[in-house]
XYZ file of C-alpha atoms in Angstrom:
540
model
C -112.971 -21.859 9.015
C -109.748 -21.590 7.077
C -108.669 -24.858 5.568
C -105.001 -24.023 5.253
C -102.512 -21.396 4.215
C -101.306 -21.894 0.686
C -97.541 -22.065 0.755
C -95.651 -21.361 -2.454
C -93.010 -23.993 -3.084
C -90.214 -23.450 -5.574
C -89.271 -26.377 -7.784
C -87.073 -26.933 -10.793
C -84.253 -24.725 -12.011
C -82.550 -21.967 -10.007
C -84.051 -18.510 -9.608
C -84.567 -16.528 -12.797
C -83.495 -13.354 -11.015
C -82.059 -12.470 -7.636
C -83.666 -9.231 -6.566
C -85.242 -7.469 -3.624
C -88.707 -8.474 -2.406
C -90.426 -7.010 0.660
C -90.841 -9.419 3.522
C -92.950 -7.464 5.978
C -96.708 -7.849 6.122
C -99.060 -5.429 7.817
C -102.673 -6.320 8.470
C -104.718 -9.431 7.802
C -107.205 -8.579 5.071
C -105.788 -5.380 3.626
C -102.369 -3.976 2.885
C -103.445 -0.385 3.484
C -100.784 0.080 6.175
C -97.917 -0.586 3.800
C -97.042 -0.160 0.112
C -94.726 -2.617 -1.575
C -91.873 -2.301 -4.033
C -92.674 -3.456 -7.570
C -89.326 -2.581 -9.134
C -88.244 -6.207 -9.412
C -89.645 -9.649 -8.673
C -88.026 -13.030 -8.024
C -89.753 -16.073 -9.517
C -88.510 -19.639 -9.026
C -89.310 -21.835 -12.008
C -92.103 -24.414 -11.617
C -91.004 -28.017 -12.094
C -90.153 -28.839 -15.684
C -89.879 -25.213 -16.787
C -87.369 -22.433 -17.173
C -88.120 -18.780 -16.495
C -87.234 -16.807 -19.614
C -88.070 -13.371 -18.262
C -89.755 -11.474 -15.449
C -91.124 -7.973 -16.025
C -92.683 -5.993 -13.181
C -94.292 -2.590 -13.722
C -95.995 -0.197 -11.309
C -99.480 0.703 -12.576
C -101.146 3.798 -11.131
C -104.772 3.918 -10.069
C -107.151 4.752 -12.886
C -108.637 3.162 -15.991
C -107.420 -0.090 -17.525
C -107.760 0.022 -21.311
C -108.202 -3.400 -22.922
C -107.622 -3.410 -26.699
C -110.076 -4.801 -29.231
C -109.317 -8.470 -29.821
C -111.506 -10.245 -32.361
C -114.352 -10.946 -31.783
C -114.511 -8.780 -28.638
C -114.556 -4.977 -28.666
C -112.229 -2.781 -26.661
C -113.049 -2.343 -22.966
C -112.269 0.369 -20.439
C -112.406 -0.540 -16.749
C -112.475 2.540 -14.545
C -111.491 3.054 -10.918
C -108.905 0.283 -10.752
C -106.617 0.811 -7.731
C -102.847 0.977 -8.111
C -101.258 -2.403 -8.672
C -98.008 -4.153 -9.511
C -98.199 -5.800 -12.959
C -95.924 -8.845 -13.146
C -95.402 -10.858 -16.348
C -93.479 -14.119 -16.110
C -92.553 -15.967 -19.299
C -92.007 -19.719 -18.968
C -90.719 -22.318 -21.396
C -90.445 -26.104 -21.287
C -86.873 -26.937 -22.320
C -86.709 -28.491 -25.762
C -90.345 -27.741 -26.592
C -89.983 -24.213 -27.980
C -93.009 -22.742 -26.190
C -93.245 -19.361 -24.463
C -96.128 -19.158 -21.994
C -96.822 -15.919 -20.162
C -98.259 -15.742 -16.660
C -99.609 -12.362 -15.585
C -100.100 -11.514 -11.913
C -101.659 -8.209 -10.841
C -101.045 -7.276 -7.201
C -103.092 -4.449 -5.643
C -100.722 -2.229 -3.672
C -102.899 -1.063 -0.814
C -106.204 -2.929 -1.061
C -105.356 -6.638 -1.091
C -107.987 -8.808 0.580
C -105.522 -11.634 1.213
C -106.826 -13.840 -1.602
C -105.753 -15.029 -5.065
C -108.208 -15.149 -7.949
C -106.976 -16.771 -11.158
C -109.146 -16.130 -14.221
C -109.564 -18.411 -17.218
C -109.949 -17.979 -20.942
C -112.525 -18.288 -23.708
C -112.679 -20.187 -27.019
C -109.035 -20.795 -28.046
C -107.643 -18.114 -25.721
C -106.216 -19.623 -22.555
C -106.413 -16.469 -20.486
C -107.674 -12.949 -19.976
C -106.478 -9.758 -21.662
C -107.253 -7.390 -18.811
C -110.991 -7.131 -18.251
C -111.332 -9.917 -15.685
C -107.947 -9.130 -14.147
C -108.968 -5.517 -13.578
C -112.311 -6.606 -12.133
C -110.603 -8.935 -9.678
C -108.140 -6.235 -8.575
C -111.016 -3.776 -8.086
C -112.531 -6.316 -5.700
C -109.318 -6.627 -3.715
C -107.872 -9.838 -5.142
C -104.395 -10.521 -6.374
C -105.291 -11.684 -9.885
C -103.564 -14.074 -12.267
C -103.979 -15.557 -15.741
C -101.914 -17.339 -18.394
C -101.876 -17.278 -22.189
C -100.449 -20.852 -22.274
C -98.197 -19.746 -25.132
C -101.100 -19.854 -27.604
C -102.989 -17.116 -29.453
C -106.238 -15.143 -29.117
C -109.861 -16.264 -29.085
C -110.170 -17.333 -32.720
C -106.522 -17.462 -33.838
C -105.652 -21.134 -34.216
C -102.460 -20.669 -36.198
C -100.624 -22.423 -33.340
C -102.404 -25.736 -33.930
C -99.816 -27.273 -36.265
C -96.031 -27.037 -36.302
C -93.904 -26.319 -39.355
C -94.108 -29.973 -40.352
C -97.890 -29.923 -40.424
C -98.242 -31.967 -37.254
C -100.242 -31.021 -34.165
C -98.077 -28.973 -31.814
C -98.340 -31.354 -28.868
C -96.558 -29.031 -26.446
C -98.915 -26.113 -27.039
C -101.984 -28.338 -26.929
C -100.750 -29.760 -23.627
C -100.265 -26.201 -22.356
C -103.769 -25.250 -23.462
C -105.232 -28.467 -22.078
C -104.026 -28.125 -18.482
C -100.272 -27.752 -18.004
C -100.036 -23.956 -18.167
C -103.011 -23.471 -15.855
C -101.280 -25.434 -13.117
C -98.032 -23.555 -13.653
C -99.905 -20.254 -13.435
C -101.178 -21.284 -9.997
C -97.644 -22.124 -8.871
C -96.184 -18.857 -10.203
C -99.001 -16.692 -8.837
C -98.550 -18.076 -5.327
C -94.803 -17.545 -5.495
C -95.205 -13.935 -6.628
C -97.837 -13.219 -3.984
C -95.763 -14.755 -1.220
C -92.742 -12.725 -2.198
C -94.467 -9.410 -2.849
C -96.671 -9.325 0.236
C -94.428 -11.346 2.529
C -97.020 -14.039 3.128
C -99.047 -16.582 1.214
C -102.596 -15.962 0.101
C -105.050 -17.159 2.734
C -107.305 -18.584 0.040
C -106.885 -19.290 -3.661
C -109.792 -19.255 -6.129
C -110.143 -20.063 -9.803
C -112.840 -18.298 -11.819
C -113.729 -19.134 -15.416
C -116.538 -19.722 -17.898
C -116.570 -21.773 -21.127
C -112.898 -22.543 -21.831
C -112.276 -21.067 -18.399
C -114.838 -23.466 -16.958
C -113.024 -26.386 -18.564
C -109.742 -25.131 -17.117
C -111.321 -25.107 -13.675
C -112.387 -28.725 -14.038
C -108.912 -29.636 -15.279
C -107.476 -28.132 -12.107
C -109.875 -30.108 -9.902
C -109.111 -33.336 -11.761
C -105.342 -33.027 -12.276
C -104.057 -30.572 -9.661
C -106.459 -30.828 -6.720
C -104.276 -28.825 -4.321
C -103.980 -25.697 -6.467
C -107.205 -23.998 -5.354
C -109.456 -23.883 -2.316
C -112.445 -22.969 -4.465
C -113.115 -23.378 -8.182
C -115.888 -21.471 -9.946
C -116.213 -23.202 -13.324
C -119.275 -22.134 -15.314
C -120.716 -23.382 -18.638
C -117.631 -25.597 -18.728
C -116.187 -26.780 -22.031
C -115.544 -30.258 -20.636
C -115.824 -33.230 -22.999
C -113.949 -30.921 -25.394
C -112.939 -33.671 -27.822
C -116.592 -34.662 -28.213
C -118.718 -31.548 -27.959
C -116.482 -29.488 -30.267
C -117.194 -31.947 -33.071
C -120.815 -32.351 -31.974
C -121.501 -28.626 -32.227
C -120.627 -28.718 -35.921
C -123.650 -31.021 -36.378
C -126.172 -28.241 -37.231
C -124.058 -27.255 -40.224
C -123.589 -30.893 -41.257
C -127.363 -31.396 -41.152
C -128.143 -28.336 -43.271
C -125.452 -29.164 -45.819
C -126.546 -32.772 -46.183
C -130.257 -31.945 -46.295
C -129.537 -28.969 -48.570
C -131.922 -26.906 -46.491
C -130.891 -23.639 -44.857
C -133.577 -22.006 -42.689
C -133.304 -18.288 -42.140
C -132.685 -16.768 -38.745
C -136.323 -15.703 -38.594
C -137.449 -19.278 -39.172
C -135.157 -20.632 -36.465
C -136.559 -18.011 -34.101
C -140.106 -19.091 -35.001
C -139.348 -22.687 -34.024
C -137.828 -21.599 -30.722
C -140.682 -19.224 -29.914
C -143.244 -21.956 -30.529
C -141.311 -24.487 -28.461
C -140.880 -22.141 -25.493
C -144.588 -21.240 -25.609
C -145.567 -24.906 -25.654
C -143.228 -26.026 -22.861
C -143.274 -22.933 -20.638
C -146.111 -24.233 -18.375
C -144.317 -27.475 -17.513
C -142.923 -25.996 -14.276
C -146.391 -24.995 -13.120
C -146.628 -21.438 -14.451
C -146.346 -19.451 -17.649
C -143.397 -17.178 -16.949
C -141.516 -17.128 -20.254
C -138.954 -19.676 -19.059
C -138.559 -23.375 -19.796
C -137.239 -24.906 -16.588
C -135.882 -28.013 -18.318
C -135.666 -28.085 -22.138
C -134.887 -31.812 -21.976
C -138.526 -32.378 -20.922
C -139.857 -30.328 -23.836
C -141.341 -32.612 -26.481
C -142.427 -29.921 -28.932
C -142.456 -31.306 -32.469
C -141.168 -28.812 -35.073
C -143.485 -30.375 -37.656
C -146.340 -28.522 -35.970
C -145.139 -25.369 -37.752
C -145.200 -26.803 -41.265
C -147.229 -24.508 -43.495
C -147.148 -21.520 -41.124
C -145.658 -18.240 -42.274
C -143.128 -15.869 -40.779
C -142.194 -12.397 -41.904
C -138.463 -11.903 -42.309
C -137.044 -8.564 -43.442
C -140.318 -7.704 -45.116
C -140.644 -11.046 -46.869
C -143.232 -13.676 -46.027
C -141.737 -17.155 -45.697
C -143.580 -20.457 -45.372
C -142.049 -23.076 -43.112
C -141.585 -26.337 -44.973
C -141.336 -29.961 -43.988
C -137.643 -29.790 -44.859
C -137.159 -26.872 -42.439
C -138.864 -28.824 -39.652
C -136.778 -31.921 -40.374
C -133.562 -29.896 -40.067
C -134.616 -28.431 -36.721
C -135.629 -31.878 -35.410
C -132.193 -33.271 -36.239
C -130.409 -30.287 -34.682
C -132.385 -30.522 -31.438
C -131.994 -34.295 -31.323
C -128.225 -34.089 -31.738
C -125.657 -36.007 -33.739
C -126.263 -39.644 -34.559
C -124.506 -42.246 -36.647
C -126.084 -43.308 -39.934
C -127.460 -46.341 -38.078
C -129.126 -44.096 -35.489
C -126.738 -44.428 -32.541
C -126.658 -41.273 -30.436
C -123.241 -39.599 -30.369
C -123.922 -36.470 -28.317
C -126.620 -34.111 -27.122
C -128.127 -31.592 -29.484
C -128.563 -27.864 -29.052
C -131.103 -27.357 -26.232
C -134.616 -26.467 -27.330
C -135.023 -22.708 -27.087
C -131.312 -21.929 -27.492
C -130.462 -19.424 -30.214
C -129.583 -21.247 -33.429
C -129.224 -18.428 -35.922
C -126.107 -16.583 -37.080
C -123.593 -16.096 -35.540
C -124.250 -19.336 -33.650
C -124.222 -23.026 -34.525
C -126.878 -23.100 -37.280
C -125.913 -19.744 -38.739
C -126.953 -19.000 -42.331
C -126.294 -15.984 -44.543
C -127.037 -15.134 -48.181
C -124.297 -15.921 -50.694
C -123.429 -13.770 -53.731
C -126.590 -14.981 -55.464
C -128.793 -14.241 -52.473
C -129.206 -17.910 -51.569
C -128.864 -18.891 -47.915
C -125.813 -20.963 -47.072
C -124.427 -22.288 -43.808
C -121.880 -20.259 -41.850
C -120.124 -22.578 -39.365
C -119.286 -21.296 -35.906
C -115.502 -20.755 -35.921
C -114.562 -22.752 -32.809
C -115.832 -26.229 -33.765
C -114.958 -25.536 -37.393
C -111.336 -24.781 -36.490
C -111.125 -27.774 -34.147
C -112.250 -30.196 -36.853
C -110.136 -28.626 -39.595
C -106.878 -28.010 -37.727
C -106.716 -30.668 -35.016
C -108.797 -33.529 -36.387
C -108.226 -33.228 -40.164
C -104.907 -31.392 -39.634
C -105.753 -29.241 -42.642
C -106.557 -25.657 -41.575
C -108.087 -24.921 -44.993
C -110.383 -27.970 -44.869
C -113.923 -27.142 -46.033
C -116.224 -28.409 -43.277
C -119.244 -27.902 -45.528
C -118.229 -31.076 -47.403
C -118.667 -33.386 -44.385
C -121.174 -36.193 -44.959
C -123.089 -37.935 -42.187
C -120.781 -40.964 -42.285
C -117.667 -38.761 -42.317
C -119.023 -36.858 -39.337
C -119.147 -40.068 -37.295
C -115.566 -40.869 -38.296
C -114.390 -37.379 -37.263
C -116.222 -37.641 -33.941
C -114.605 -40.992 -33.148
C -111.185 -39.772 -34.287
C -111.368 -36.709 -32.048
C -112.276 -38.916 -29.092
C -109.411 -41.326 -29.754
C -106.727 -38.695 -30.293
C -107.622 -35.976 -27.820
C -109.700 -37.238 -24.900
C -106.700 -37.754 -22.647
C -105.115 -34.372 -23.301
C -108.179 -32.100 -23.374
C -111.312 -34.143 -22.697
C -111.341 -32.941 -19.070
C -113.981 -35.551 -18.220
C -112.345 -37.701 -15.537
C -115.104 -38.285 -12.941
C -112.686 -39.228 -10.161
C -112.531 -36.116 -7.986
C -111.537 -37.987 -4.844
C -108.204 -36.165 -4.511
C -109.953 -32.804 -4.827
C -112.432 -33.860 -2.144
C -109.594 -34.986 0.153
C -107.849 -31.646 -0.356
C -110.906 -29.858 1.016
C -111.594 -28.056 -2.258
C -115.031 -26.837 -3.351
C -116.271 -26.820 -6.953
C -119.244 -24.664 -7.946
C -120.752 -24.572 -11.441
C -123.749 -22.997 -13.127
C -124.775 -23.721 -16.695
C -127.495 -22.063 -18.781
C -130.349 -24.343 -19.795
C -130.406 -22.684 -23.213
C -126.679 -22.584 -23.850
C -126.344 -22.144 -27.611
C -122.669 -23.173 -27.764
C -122.045 -25.930 -25.194
C -124.894 -28.440 -24.731
C -125.946 -28.339 -21.087
C -126.566 -32.066 -20.946
C -122.832 -32.740 -21.201
C -122.285 -31.008 -17.853
C -125.228 -32.848 -16.293
C -123.880 -36.162 -17.597
C -120.480 -35.429 -16.063
C -122.033 -34.651 -12.696
C -123.926 -37.953 -12.874
C -120.696 -39.796 -13.677
C -119.029 -38.222 -10.632
C -121.933 -39.403 -8.483
C -121.606 -42.946 -9.837
C -117.870 -42.893 -9.191
C -117.951 -41.326 -5.751
C -120.942 -42.688 -3.913
C -124.056 -40.764 -4.817
C -125.487 -37.270 -4.904
C -125.264 -36.427 -1.201
C -121.568 -37.312 -0.929
C -120.758 -35.319 -4.044
C -122.757 -32.340 -2.754
C -120.200 -32.050 0.047
C -117.671 -30.577 -2.388
C -119.293 -30.146 -5.845
C -122.555 -28.359 -6.633
C -124.186 -27.720 -9.995
C -126.879 -25.119 -10.729
C -128.870 -25.004 -13.970
C -130.307 -21.666 -15.118
C -133.492 -21.713 -17.241
C -133.690 -19.395 -20.232
C -129.983 -18.643 -19.959
C -127.537 -18.555 -22.855
C -123.807 -19.266 -22.873
C -122.034 -17.600 -19.931
C -124.975 -15.173 -19.744
C -125.222 -15.270 -15.935
C -121.853 -13.559 -15.553
C -122.587 -10.564 -13.343
C -126.187 -11.687 -12.751
C -125.553 -13.787 -9.655
C -123.099 -13.635 -6.761
C -121.535 -16.973 -7.597
C -118.063 -16.109 -6.335
C -119.558 -14.821 -3.101
C -121.404 -18.101 -2.663
C -118.202 -20.039 -3.297
C -116.279 -17.942 -0.783
C -118.921 -18.492 1.884
C -118.724 -22.228 1.214
C -114.923 -22.346 1.345
C -114.327 -19.918 4.190
C -117.413 -20.343 6.367
C -118.635 -23.827 5.460
C -121.971 -22.481 4.144
C -122.797 -24.795 1.248
C -125.154 -23.065 -1.222
C -128.525 -24.775 -1.709
C -129.594 -22.079 -4.179
C -128.087 -19.267 -6.226
C -130.257 -16.180 -6.564
C -129.992 -14.966 -10.153
C -131.460 -12.395 -12.479
C -132.837 -14.091 -15.591
C -134.395 -12.754 -18.784
C -137.567 -14.487 -19.966
C -138.813 -14.957 -23.517
C -140.499 -11.540 -23.418
C -137.223 -9.846 -22.597
C -138.278 -9.047 -19.031
C -135.998 -9.525 -16.044
C -137.119 -11.949 -13.345
C -135.411 -13.273 -10.229
C -135.115 -16.964 -9.572
C -133.385 -19.115 -6.983
C -131.450 -21.626 -9.051
C -131.682 -25.025 -7.392
C -128.710 -27.226 -6.594
C -128.814 -30.261 -8.886
C -130.697 -32.572 -8.981
C -133.477 -30.353 -7.635
C -135.543 -28.205 -10.000
C -137.660 -25.111 -9.577
C -141.433 -25.478 -9.183
C -144.047 -22.718 -8.930
C -145.797 -22.714 -5.542
C -149.161 -21.992 -7.132
C -149.374 -18.404 -5.933
C -147.315 -15.215 -6.039
C -145.669 -13.127 -8.749
C -143.900 -15.406 -11.270
C -141.232 -12.735 -11.677
C -140.159 -13.121 -8.026
C -137.944 -15.919 -6.718
C -140.069 -16.443 -3.580
C -142.906 -17.752 -5.749
C -140.928 -20.917 -6.499
C -139.495 -23.761 -4.470
C -136.859 -26.388 -5.165
C -138.105 -29.962 -5.481
C -136.696 -33.265 -6.669
C -137.571 -34.130 -10.278
C -139.922 -36.949 -9.279
C -141.992 -34.375 -7.348
C -142.159 -32.124 -10.383
């Protein structure tokens, strides 16, 4: 049942342009009966902004070519239907920012819905791949760059005076995402002559965090929010994920990638049977108590060389899995999940230096966060951080940035009242964002809002065993499940997903809605979802 029609409301300064927009609408789910004029577009400015420019271009059906943008290769998305490509540039008077909102409007195949797509790492939005995919599936698609740079370009962090650019960080934190929703609805309403029947947000990682920011701060923007592997608790986990490098540098021990893999292989083998069957998947790494010291003295072959695992290697892995602590032993954050990939290019990456000695190679996202936003010195050498300095940096990041980008407010009561639905999956072996942070947030929401059953009415979390960061994208019909929940009231109790086990084989599994977990029935093919059932943890 449709909750409401989303009506675009203009606010703020007068229209940026006064031009023709079609007003007729033919059909309910598709615009096949009528093509629309993309020559010009009118966009009222969202509150607190000015519209600097509006550019609208007709794009013919065919292939969308997405350029290479470090670290991602070029992409070519074929069979994209004709669409109107609208770019709206906004600024906040006196703040000197220039944030672009892109809206792609399928000419003849619109399904009546908006899908806004999020970003990744330090990029606030999409460069064409997700937009093209949404248009192919009939959506009007939108994204924003928030006025910042690409995935790993953090040159926008500080202004010319060496201070944090508060306006751009606010944009990146949440402000631009809300304004993109406002602009997209205005453009849709004008171009098609009616509002979108439903509005969805879809993002993973940074995009997942943006989805949570929308639910927390702008609960009326979207009917459904798909926010996966979310980078919530940003001010904490970004510092916390530098911990593997801090450990190796302080212990002066740098295991090779082969050695890290040996620890993970042994841990997965030891903890695999905990869900009732050996299937190459660890249902819950948090229950895995494998001690890395069991491998001391064993050998691994790495690039033709035989290496012996030492007590120092095992101590490093124990600290990484355990997670950051103060020098007095107080836990600061969760560690990398057992079984998650540690080696280069991830959090415990090591590579040979000029002398052939292994040295740590920090992952660029937490490294840049600590250097540019916390230390406010982009050239700061994170390899010099001591254990005590790490605690100071962690606390400083919390104090300075939780309010603007923490995205961890557990009060979702306004989102619940709006009728919105929030769906999230997170890989159990996420090598970049510790899964326990998402679980902890869900628990905080339950404490705030009256328990698991009440929260299940509008917010469901699914945890995927054996799954790395954002690795379920395309392996489960998560958006379809969200649509059925929003539009038909069918709340998902499971998500059927294709997983890859430790042997590299594909298996199907029904991911269970938290807090339930998957348990083998005792019979049937372990590679088939029907051989498992969802049970509460105390039945495990």
